Amino acid sequence: MMWKESYRIGVEKIDAQHQELFHRVDDFLRAIKGPGDWEDKVEQVKKTLEFMQGYVVEHFADEEAFQQEINYPDFAKHYLIHEEFKAEVAKYAEKFAASGFNEEIAQEFGGKLMAWLIYHVAMEDQKVGAYVRSQGGSN
């Protein structure tokens, strides 16, 4: 689950945030799939969840501000995708709290994060990049 240069949309701040997201999700997947006792891994799960809850909100706000700045035509759709993902992360936070950081839920969360990153960064955000390029460069 690695960052690829082809994921760049050509907006420095957003590309840097995406790289950070990939890096964190990668660390998380390695931690939960690696050897060792589950109890020892719970800390990493908690850290990742906290990071996602904070960073994703900040990242989405930056992305949305940028899209509005460039009058991105699909802004409303993109915004809804963001809202859905934030709701999903909140749902997992509740599941974790209720289950005492159950391993199965953590594996499921890892899978969701990976699928979402690929879908969002590799597909949806690429449309933003294409739009930026079509407007004759980025800012």
N, CA and C of each residue as an Amber inpcrd file, in Angstrom:
protein
   417
   0.8710000  -1.1810000   0.0000000   0.0000000   0.0000000   0.0000000
   0.9020000   1.2230000   0.0000000   1.3820000   1.5540000  -1.1800000
   2.3700000   2.6290000  -1.1980000   1.8930000   3.8100000  -2.0250000
   2.4230000   4.9560000  -1.6420000   2.1810000   6.1820000  -2.3980000
   2.8070000   6.0420000  -3.7730000   2.1150000   6.4910000  -4.7850000
   2.6770000   6.4940000  -6.1430000   2.7160000   7.9370000  -6.6350000
   3.7460000   8.2390000  -7.3860000   3.8720000   9.6050000  -7.9150000
   2.6740000   9.9690000  -8.7900000   2.0610000   8.9610000  -9.3920000
   0.9090000   9.2140000 -10.2690000  -0.3110000   9.7220000  -9.4930000
  -0.2620000   9.6290000  -8.1490000  -1.3780000  10.1280000  -7.3390000
  -1.3430000  11.6450000  -7.1510000  -0.2360000  12.2650000  -7.5390000
  -0.1290000  13.7090000  -7.3570000  -1.2140000  14.4440000  -8.1340000
  -1.7970000  15.4770000  -7.5100000  -2.7520000  16.2810000  -8.2770000
  -2.1240000  17.6120000  -8.6880000  -0.9220000  17.8780000  -8.1920000
  -0.2210000  19.0950000  -8.6120000  -0.4740000  20.2800000  -7.7020000
  -1.0200000  20.0170000  -6.5270000  -1.2160000  21.0690000  -5.5300000
  -0.4110000  20.6390000  -4.3110000   0.6650000  21.3580000  -4.0520000
   1.6710000  20.9050000  -3.0900000   1.1090000  20.4960000  -1.7230000
   0.2970000  21.3680000  -1.1490000  -0.2280000  21.1190000   0.1940000
  -1.0550000  19.8220000   0.2310000  -1.9150000  19.6570000  -0.7560000
  -2.7970000  18.4870000  -0.7920000  -2.0040000  17.2180000  -1.0780000
  -1.0530000  17.3040000  -1.9900000  -0.2090000  16.1410000  -2.2760000
   0.5700000  15.7070000  -1.0260000   1.0650000  16.6730000  -0.2730000
   1.8080000  16.3590000   0.9580000   0.8850000  15.6870000   1.9800000
  -0.3420000  16.1730000   2.0740000  -1.2950000  15.5650000   3.0050000
  -1.6340000  14.1410000   2.5790000  -1.7960000  13.9280000   1.2870000
  -2.0860000  12.5800000   0.7990000  -0.9350000  11.6300000   1.1220000
   0.2870000  12.1020000   0.9280000   1.4450000  11.2630000   1.2350000
   1.4350000  10.8650000   2.7040000   1.1180000  11.8200000   3.5600000
   1.0560000  11.5570000   4.9950000  -0.0380000  10.5210000   5.3050000
  -1.1840000  10.6400000   4.6610000  -2.2760000   9.6820000   4.8620000
  -1.8430000   8.2760000   4.4520000  -1.2120000   8.1620000   3.2900000
  -0.7390000   6.8530000   2.8310000   0.2580000   6.2630000   3.8160000
   1.1710000   7.1070000   4.2700000   2.2090000   6.6950000   5.1990000
   1.5870000   6.1520000   6.4890000   0.6180000   6.8700000   7.0300000
  -0.0150000   6.4630000   8.2840000  -0.8220000   5.1760000   8.1260000
  -1.5590000   5.0800000   7.0340000  -2.3690000   3.8750000   6.8100000
  -1.4480000   2.6690000   6.6020000  -0.3550000   2.8960000   5.9010000
   0.6300000   1.8380000   5.6720000   1.1980000   1.3350000   7.0050000
   1.5890000   2.2570000   7.8740000   2.1090000   1.8920000   9.2010000
   1.0700000   1.1050000   9.9950000  -0.1710000   1.5740000   9.9040000
  -1.2680000   0.9370000  10.6320000  -1.4680000  -0.5000000  10.1500000
  -1.5080000  -0.6860000   8.8300000  -1.7230000  -2.0340000   8.2800000
  -0.5790000  -2.9670000   8.6600000   0.6340000  -2.4580000   8.5930000
   1.7960000  -3.2750000   8.9940000   1.6830000  -3.6820000  10.4570000
   1.2960000  -2.7330000  11.2950000   1.1940000  -3.0010000  12.7330000
   0.1420000  -4.0590000  13.0320000  -1.0450000  -3.9220000  12.4300000
  -2.1010000  -4.8760000  12.7900000  -1.9290000  -6.2360000  12.1240000
  -1.2000000  -6.2780000  11.0140000  -1.0030000  -7.5610000  10.3400000
   0.2860000  -8.2640000  10.7740000   1.1540000  -7.5140000  11.4420000
   2.4530000  -8.0570000  11.8280000   2.3650000  -9.0270000  12.9900000
   3.5140000  -9.6370000  13.3540000   3.5280000 -10.5900000  14.4670000
   3.3620000  -9.8750000  15.8130000   3.0530000 -10.6410000  16.8320000
   2.9540000 -10.0730000  18.1850000   1.5560000 -10.1760000  18.7470000
   1.4400000  -9.8750000  20.0310000   0.1530000  -9.9630000  20.7240000
  -0.7380000  -8.7970000  20.3440000  -2.0240000  -9.0720000  20.2880000
  -2.9800000  -8.0200000  19.9400000  -2.9390000  -6.8760000  20.9490000
  -2.8000000  -7.2080000  22.2120000  -2.7690000  -6.1790000  23.2710000
  -1.7060000  -5.1190000  22.9700000  -0.5840000  -5.5840000  22.4320000
   0.5150000  -4.6630000  22.1300000   0.1820000  -3.7620000  20.9380000
  -0.7530000  -4.1880000  20.1210000  -1.0730000  -3.4420000  18.9000000
  -2.1730000  -2.4030000  19.1190000  -2.9070000  -2.5570000  20.2070000
  -4.0530000  -1.6870000  20.4590000  -3.6510000  -0.2110000  20.4830000
  -2.4750000   0.0660000  21.0260000  -1.9870000   1.4410000  21.1050000
  -1.8900000   2.0700000  19.7060000  -1.3660000   1.2960000  18.7640000
  -1.2280000   1.7680000  17.3750000  -2.6110000   2.0010000  16.7540000
  -3.5570000   1.1340000  17.0800000  -4.9190000   1.2810000  16.5710000
  -5.5170000   2.5940000  17.0980000  -5.3540000   2.8320000  18.3860000
  -5.8860000   4.0550000  18.9960000  -5.2490000   5.2960000  18.3730000
  -3.9380000   5.2310000  18.1860000  -3.2050000   6.3620000  17.6030000
  -3.7060000   6.6630000  16.1830000  -3.8870000   5.6030000  15.4140000
  -4.3250000   5.7750000  14.0220000  -5.7300000   6.3540000  13.9750000
  -6.5860000   5.8610000  14.8360000  -7.9590000   6.3510000  14.8750000
  -7.9770000   7.8440000  15.2250000  -7.2260000   8.2190000  16.2310000
  -7.1460000   9.6290000  16.6280000  -6.6050000  10.4950000  15.5050000
  -5.5490000   9.9830000  14.8720000  -4.9500000  10.7100000  13.7510000
  -5.9790000  10.9180000  12.6400000  -6.6780000   9.8400000  12.2810000
  -7.6730000   9.9140000  11.2110000  -8.7730000  10.9150000  11.5500000
  -9.2160000  10.8910000  12.7850000 -10.3030000  11.7860000  13.1900000
  -9.8920000  13.2550000  13.0740000  -8.6430000  13.5480000  13.3990000
  -8.1780000  14.9300000  13.3290000  -7.7100000  15.3340000  11.9470000
  -6.8150000  14.5440000  11.3950000  -6.1300000  14.9150000  10.1610000
  -7.0680000  14.9510000   8.9670000  -7.9640000  13.9720000   8.9130000
  -8.8650000  13.8770000   7.7820000  -9.7790000  15.1060000   7.7160000
 -10.2380000  15.5460000   8.8590000 -11.0980000  16.7310000   8.9120000
 -10.3380000  17.9540000   8.3760000  -9.1090000  18.0870000   8.8240000
  -8.2540000  19.1970000   8.3960000  -7.9490000  19.1050000   6.9010000
  -7.6000000  17.9060000   6.4590000  -7.2780000  17.6840000   5.0520000
  -8.4860000  17.9780000   4.1620000  -9.6490000  17.4800000   4.5630000
 -10.8550000  17.7160000   3.7740000 -11.1790000  19.1980000   3.6920000
 -11.0160000  19.8980000   4.7940000 -11.2900000  21.3410000   4.8100000
 -10.3670000  22.0540000   3.8210000  -9.0990000  21.6520000   3.7940000
  -8.1390000  22.2500000   2.8590000  -8.5200000  21.9380000   1.4160000
  -8.8900000  20.6840000   1.1820000  -9.2740000  20.2680000  -0.1660000
 -10.5140000  21.0250000  -0.6340000 -11.4690000  21.1560000   0.2650000
 -12.7200000  21.8350000  -0.0860000 -12.4800000  23.3170000  -0.3620000
 -11.6290000  23.9440000   0.4460000 -11.3030000  25.3620000   0.2350000
 -10.6440000  25.5380000  -1.1310000  -9.7410000  24.6290000  -1.4520000
  -9.0490000  24.7010000  -2.7440000 -10.0460000  24.5230000  -3.8960000
 -10.9300000  23.5580000  -3.7560000 -11.9050000  23.2970000  -4.8280000
 -12.8260000  24.4980000  -5.0550000 -13.1780000  25.1590000  -3.9680000
 -14.0370000  26.3370000  -4.1140000 -13.2750000  27.4890000  -4.7880000
 -12.0140000  27.5780000  -4.4320000 -11.1410000  28.6110000  -4.9980000
 -11.0420000  28.4770000  -6.5190000 -10.9700000  27.2490000  -7.0020000
 -10.8170000  27.0260000  -8.4440000 -12.1680000  26.8030000  -9.1260000
 -13.2630000  26.9580000  -8.3600000 -14.6080000  26.7050000  -8.8970000
 -14.7450000  25.3090000  -9.4890000 -14.2880000  24.3320000  -8.7350000
 -14.3550000  22.9460000  -9.1920000 -15.8190000  22.5430000  -9.4050000
 -16.1650000  22.1150000 -10.6330000 -17.5830000  21.8630000 -10.9350000
 -18.2230000  20.7230000 -10.1370000 -17.4130000  19.7510000  -9.7130000
 -17.9650000  18.6030000  -8.9740000 -17.8470000  18.7640000  -7.4600000
 -17.7170000  19.9980000  -7.0130000 -17.4940000  20.2410000  -5.5820000
 -18.5280000  19.5680000  -4.6860000 -19.8040000  19.7000000  -5.0220000
 -20.8710000  19.1700000  -4.1580000 -20.7450000  17.6590000  -3.9750000
 -20.4370000  16.9720000  -5.0640000 -20.2870000  15.5150000  -5.0090000
 -19.0760000  15.1450000  -4.1450000 -18.0010000  15.8580000  -4.3520000
 -16.7700000  15.5830000  -3.6230000 -16.9720000  15.8320000  -2.1240000
 -17.6800000  16.8970000  -1.8350000 -17.9860000  17.2420000  -0.4440000
 -18.7610000  16.1070000   0.2360000 -19.7210000  15.5420000  -0.4700000
 -20.5140000  14.4400000   0.0920000 -19.6520000  13.2080000   0.3680000
 -18.7100000  12.9410000  -0.5150000 -17.7830000  11.8110000  -0.3110000
 -17.0000000  12.0360000   0.9810000 -16.5580000  13.2600000   1.1980000
 -15.8420000  13.6010000   2.4310000 -16.7170000  13.3790000   3.6610000
 -17.9520000  13.8600000   3.5900000 -18.8670000  13.7230000   4.7280000
 -19.1210000  12.2570000   5.0520000 -19.2870000  11.4470000   4.0190000
 -19.5180000  10.0120000   4.2180000 -18.3230000   9.3620000   4.9100000
 -17.1260000   9.7500000   4.4850000 -15.9370000   9.1460000   5.0920000
 -15.7910000   9.5730000   6.5540000 -16.0680000  10.8360000   6.8400000
 -15.9950000  11.2970000   8.2330000 -16.9880000  10.5200000   9.1010000
 -18.1700000  10.2750000   8.5670000 -19.1910000   9.5100000   9.2960000
 -18.7200000   8.0760000   9.5230000 -18.0600000   7.5200000   8.5280000
 -17.5250000   6.1570000   8.6060000 -16.4670000   6.0500000   9.7130000
 -15.5640000   7.0110000   9.7610000 -14.5240000   7.0180000  10.7950000
 -15.1700000   7.1400000  12.1830000 -16.1710000   7.9970000  12.2900000
 -16.8760000   8.1650000  13.5690000 -17.5580000   6.8640000  13.9850000
 -18.1090000   6.1520000  13.0150000 -18.7830000   4.8760000  13.2720000
 -17.7740000   3.8540000  13.8280000 -16.5880000   3.8330000  13.2390000
 -15.5500000   2.9120000  13.7320000 -15.0710000   3.3030000  15.1220000
 -15.0020000   4.5900000  15.3840000 -14.6050000   5.0500000  16.7190000
 -15.5890000   4.4950000  17.7570000 -16.8740000   4.5320000  17.4210000
 -17.9050000   3.9970000  18.3270000 -17.7800000   2.4860000  18.4760000
 -17.5750000   1.8150000  17.3440000 -17.4180000   0.3520000  17.3750000
 -16.2390000  -0.0410000  18.2590000 -15.1300000   0.6740000  18.0980000
 -13.9380000   0.3770000  18.8980000 -14.2090000   0.5870000  20.3820000
 -14.8360000   1.7070000  20.7000000 -15.1300000   2.0140000  22.1010000
 -16.0200000   0.9310000  22.7050000 -17.0090000   0.4930000  21.9330000
 -17.9590000  -0.5060000  22.4300000 -17.3350000  -1.8900000  22.5560000
 -16.3530000  -2.1890000  21.7050000 -15.8080000  -3.5490000  21.6710000
 -14.4750000  -3.6690000  22.4040000 -13.9870000  -2.5700000  22.9710000
 -12.6800000  -2.6180000  23.6100000 -11.5590000  -2.8770000  22.6200000
 -11.6490000  -2.2430000  21.4710000 -10.6090000  -2.3620000  20.4310000
 -10.3780000  -3.8080000  19.9990000 -11.4610000  -4.3810000  19.5400000
 -11.4870000  -5.7460000  19.0450000 -10.6390000  -5.8870000  17.7670000
  -9.9250000  -6.9860000  17.6610000  -9.0010000  -7.1900000  16.5350000
  -9.7210000  -7.2630000  15.1940000 -10.8510000  -7.9390000  15.1780000
 -11.6040000  -8.1040000  13.9330000 -12.0320000  -6.7420000  13.3750000
 -12.4920000  -5.8820000  14.2800000 -12.9400000  -4.5450000  13.8610000
 -11.7450000  -3.7320000  13.3520000 -10.6070000  -3.9030000  13.9780000
  -9.4030000  -3.1860000  13.5380000  -8.9960000  -3.6270000  12.1310000
  -9.0900000  -4.9330000  11.8620000  -8.7460000  -5.4420000  10.5250000
  -9.7080000  -4.8640000   9.4910000 -10.9670000  -4.8230000   9.8700000
 -12.0120000  -4.2840000   8.9850000 -11.7470000  -2.7940000   8.7140000
 -11.4040000  -2.0730000   9.7670000 -11.1010000  -0.6470000   9.6560000
  -9.9020000  -0.4310000   8.7250000  -8.8840000  -1.2600000   8.8840000
  -7.7020000  -1.1690000   8.0220000  -8.0600000  -1.3650000   6.5580000
  -8.9050000  -2.3550000   6.3000000  -9.3530000  -2.6260000   4.9350000
 -10.1340000  -1.4580000   4.3560000 -10.9950000  -0.8760000   5.1800000
 -11.8060000   0.2790000   4.7480000 -10.8990000   1.4700000   4.4200000
  -9.9380000   1.7220000   5.2930000  -9.0260000   2.8530000   5.0780000
  -8.2730000   2.6890000   3.7630000  -7.8080000   1.4690000   3.5230000
  -7.0310000   1.2070000   2.3200000  -7.8990000   1.4050000   1.0800000
  -9.0860000   0.8090000   1.1020000  -9.9890000   0.9160000  -0.0490000
 -10.3610000   2.3730000  -0.2910000 -10.6230000   3.0920000   0.8000000
 -11.0230000   4.4810000   0.6580000  -9.8920000   5.3340000   0.0900000
  -8.6920000   5.1290000   0.5980000  -7.5460000   5.9220000   0.1140000
  -7.3490000   5.7210000  -1.3800000  -7.3820000   4.4690000  -1.7920000
  -7.1860000   4.1600000  -3.2030000  -8.3000000   4.8160000  -4.0290000
  -9.5290000   4.6410000  -3.5780000 -10.6530000   5.2000000  -4.3170000
 -10.5870000   6.7260000  -4.3430000 -10.3470000   7.2850000  -3.1870000
 -10.4220000   8.7400000  -3.0740000  -9.2410000   9.4410000  -3.7410000
  -8.0440000   9.0360000  -3.3700000  -6.8560000   9.7280000  -3.8770000
  -6.5680000   9.3390000  -5.3230000  -6.7250000   8.0450000  -5.6250000
  -6.3820000   7.5940000  -6.9730000  -7.4740000   7.9340000  -7.9790000
  -8.7290000   8.0810000  -7.4930000  -9.7940000   8.3540000  -8.4540000
 -10.3900000   9.7530000  -8.3110000 -11.0500000  10.0100000  -7.1890000
 -11.7610000  11.2850000  -7.0520000 -10.8260000  12.4930000  -7.1110000
  -9.7230000  12.4280000  -6.3800000  -8.8250000  13.5840000  -6.3510000
  -8.1030000  13.7670000  -7.6840000  -7.9700000  12.6830000  -8.4390000
  -7.3550000  12.8090000  -9.7600000  -8.2060000  13.6720000 -10.6790000
  -9.5140000  13.6280000 -10.4600000 -10.4160000  14.4560000 -11.2780000
 -10.1560000  15.9320000 -10.9960000  -9.8510000  16.2310000  -9.7280000
  -9.5240000  17.6140000  -9.3540000  -8.2260000  18.0170000 -10.0560000
  -7.2390000  17.1220000 -10.0250000  -5.9580000  17.3800000 -10.6850000
  -6.1330000  17.6310000 -12.1710000  -6.9760000  16.8200000 -12.7950000
  -7.2280000  16.9730000 -14.2330000  -7.8850000  18.3240000 -14.5210000
  -8.7880000  18.7040000 -13.6240000  -9.4630000  20.0020000 -13.7970000
  -8.4540000  21.1430000 -13.6590000  -7.5880000  21.0460000 -12.6720000
  -6.5480000  22.0650000 -12.4770000  -5.6960000  22.1890000 -13.7440000
  -5.2970000  21.0410000 -14.2820000  -4.4590000  21.0620000 -15.4940000
  -5.2250000  21.6610000 -16.6790000  -6.5060000  21.3530000 -16.7600000
  -7.3090000  21.8550000 -17.8800000  -7.4810000  23.3820000 -17.8190000
  -7.3170000  23.9260000 -16.6060000  -7.4510000  25.3790000 -16.4200000
  -6.1260000  26.1010000 -16.6860000  -5.1200000  25.3240000 -17.0670000
  -3.8180000  25.9230000 -17.4040000  -2.9340000  26.1350000 -16.1890000
  -2.6590000  25.0310000 -15.4980000  -1.6940000  25.0900000 -14.4070000
  -2.3560000  25.1830000 -13.0450000  -1.5400000  25.0860000 -12.0160000
  -2.0420000  25.1220000 -10.6420000  -1.5630000  26.3860000  -9.9700000
  -2.0450000  26.6260000  -8.7630000  -1.5330000  27.8050000  -8.0350000
  -0.6930000  27.3680000  -6.8760000
